[in-house]
Amino acid sequence: MGLKKPYLDVPGTTVFDADQARAGYWLNQFCMSLMESSNRTRFLADERAYLDEWDMTNEQKQGVVDRDLNVLIGLGGNIYFLAKIGATDGRSFQQIAGSMTGMSEDAYRAMMVAGGRSPDGNRYLHEWSGSL
Amino acid sequence: MSARISASVFTSHVPAIGAAMDLGKTEEPYWEPLFAGYEPSRSWMSENTPDAIVLVYNDHATAFSLDFIPTFAIGTAAQFPVADEGWGPRQVPDVVGHPKLAAHIAQSVIQQDFDLTIVNKLPVDHGLTVPLSLMFGQPDEWPCPVIPVAVNVVQYPVPSGRRCLELGKAIRRAVEAFDDDLDIQIWGTGGMSHQLQGPRAGLINSDFDNAFLDRLVSDPEALSATPHIDYVREAGSEGIELVMWFVARGAMNDLAGGASPTQIHRFYHVPASNTAVGHLILENAG
């Protein structure tokens, strides 16, 4: 009998468990390298060359180049690691988080100021079926 | 005399709060209500500065990459540098530790069956420095030593609320077995409801948060049994950070047969960036 994963039933959400961490190991370790200023500079100068130094899948590398955080989370990335790409680009955490919602930056910010996304209608996968 | 825990402080540790302070934005309309909510805390803090703080927080892929993921870790060093999380380090003082008390707590707590990881090289991120900024403002140096206690809430599974509450009880026993006459505070940080990832990012649940604040004070034992999935579903994937508040709550007198704590201050505000901000100060009697 396998481990229970009740969190698979939460829409628009990927819990970073051991399976995700294994898939995303090198992707996340690449992100960690961006904590050093010299690496940020080198990455921005030639992203492809920098990414090729890491044992990441082509899909992961393309996701980084595209700054597609939803794709990267699906491929094992964790948001606290991925945020270092956003930091390298000079983006705020609100811009980073908002980029995954399909909303414009202004619309996301306005939603937060108005009290955030309600849990109502956002608790279970079946509540989202047909909407995305 | 021995050391004792006089109070517990609970607060969110949103990085944007630190950035707002560092960039001089605290009086902007967006931020003013939040910082106003911490004014009573700073007054209280200035009259109740402890001899040391045990500060429970989580590392956000800063000191701990995927190389090592300790469930519970204690910083026993003399000094903890402020980390560069990717935006450059915050311009705040380095954190001074309390190696003697930290080593004592590590030894005592491990002997109470909690397998703490002992860490001597620990750059600290916003999880630890933002609470200090909220409570102390912008001093040239932090007014007292800090013992970092890091809890893994990044890679699932994180420890249960129950386990965190029991860790707090063990830390309390450790502090009371320390011979020096010291006034110790314990802080629990992180939360409240927030989700930073995926199409559901931006989730906030003020009903959940306020019920949590109520019950953390009145019925922490029962509240600590809340399963992980309830945090994820109701309070967002990053709302799971709230388990760390149980470490601080578990260290209060009432959970060892003493009197109930006095609530000095309570504050709740939405939003700080992506996050609901919650804050409590509880004082032990006498």
Coordinates of C-alpha atoms in Angstrom, one line a residue, chain A residues 6-7 9-18 21 25 28-29 32 34-35 40 70 73 78-81 83-84 87-88 91 93-94 96-97 100-101 108-109 111-113 115-119 122-124 128, chain B residues 15 30 58-67 69 83-89 126 153-157 194-205 229 232-234 237-238 241 270-275:
Chain A
P6 CA -4.7 13.7 0.0
Y7 CA -3.2 17.0 -1.3
D9 CA -7.2 16.7 -4.6
V10 CA -6.4 20.5 -4.1
P11 CA -6.8 22.5 -7.4
G12 CA -4.0 24.7 -8.8
T13 CA -1.6 23.4 -6.1
T14 CA 1.4 21.2 -6.1
V15 CA 2.7 20.0 -2.8
F16 CA 6.5 19.7 -2.9
D17 CA 6.9 16.1 -1.6
A18 CA 9.7 13.7 -1.9
A21 CA 11.9 16.8 -4.9
Y25 CA 16.7 18.0 -7.6
N28 CA 16.3 23.4 -7.6
Q29 CA 20.0 23.1 -7.0
M32 CA 20.3 27.7 -5.3
L34 CA 21.7 32.0 -8.1
M35 CA 22.1 33.1 -4.5
R40 CA 23.4 35.7 -11.3
N70 CA 3.8 26.4 -13.5
I73 CA 6.7 23.3 -10.5
N78 CA 9.8 24.4 -5.5
I79 CA 8.6 27.9 -5.3
Y80 CA 11.2 29.0 -2.7
F81 CA 14.0 27.8 -5.1
A83 CA 11.9 32.5 -6.6
K84 CA 15.6 32.9 -7.0
A87 CA 15.0 37.6 -7.8
T88 CA 17.7 37.4 -10.5
R91 CA 11.0 40.8 -9.7
F93 CA 7.6 37.8 -4.8
Q94 CA 4.2 39.2 -5.7
I96 CA 6.5 35.9 -9.1
A97 CA 3.4 34.4 -7.5
M100 CA 1.3 31.6 -12.2
T101 CA -2.3 32.6 -11.9
Y108 CA -3.5 40.0 -9.1
R109 CA -2.4 42.9 -6.9
M111 CA -7.3 40.8 -5.8
M112 CA -4.8 40.7 -2.9
V113 CA -5.7 44.3 -1.7
G115 CA -8.7 40.4 0.6
G116 CA -7.1 37.7 -1.6
R117 CA -8.5 34.7 -3.4
S118 CA -11.4 33.1 -1.5
P119 CA -11.2 29.5 -0.5
N122 CA -11.1 26.6 -4.6
R123 CA -10.8 23.6 -2.2
Y124 CA -11.3 20.6 -4.4
W128 CA -12.4 23.5 -10.9
Chain B
P15 CA 9.7 39.2 3.0
Y30 CA -0.4 50.2 1.5
N58 CA 11.8 28.2 8.6
D59 CA 14.6 28.5 6.2
H60 CA 13.4 29.3 2.6
A61 CA 15.9 27.4 0.5
T62 CA 18.7 29.6 2.0
A63 CA 20.9 27.8 4.4
F64 CA 19.3 24.4 3.5
S65 CA 19.2 23.5 -0.2
L66 CA 18.2 20.0 -1.1
D67 CA 21.6 18.9 0.2
I69 CA 16.7 19.0 5.0
A83 CA 21.8 35.8 3.9
D84 CA 21.6 36.9 0.3
E85 CA 18.4 35.3 -0.9
G86 CA 18.9 36.4 -4.4
W87 CA 18.0 40.1 -4.1
G88 CA 21.2 40.9 -2.2
P89 CA 21.3 40.7 1.6
H126 CA 13.8 36.8 6.0
V153 CA 8.1 23.4 6.2
V154 CA 9.4 23.4 2.6
Q155 CA 9.6 19.7 1.6
Y156 CA 6.6 17.6 2.6
P157 CA 6.0 16.1 5.0
H194 CA -1.1 32.2 1.9
Q195 CA -0.3 30.3 -1.2
L196 CA 2.7 31.4 -3.4
Q197 CA 2.5 28.8 -6.1
G198 CA 0.3 27.6 -8.9
P199 CA -2.9 28.9 -10.4
R200 CA -4.4 29.0 -6.9
A201 CA -1.8 31.5 -5.7
G202 CA -3.2 34.4 -3.6
L203 CA -5.5 32.3 -1.5
I204 CA -6.4 34.0 1.8
N205 CA -8.8 32.6 4.4
I229 CA -4.3 18.7 4.5
V232 CA -3.2 23.2 2.5
R233 CA -6.8 23.2 1.5
E234 CA -8.1 26.0 3.7
S237 CA 0.0 25.5 0.5
E238 CA 2.3 27.9 2.4
E241 CA 4.0 27.4 8.1
V270 CA -4.6 41.4 4.8
P271 CA -2.6 41.7 2.7
A272 CA 1.2 42.0 2.9
S273 CA 2.1 41.1 -0.6
N274 CA 0.6 37.6 -1.1
T275 CA 0.0 36.9 2.6

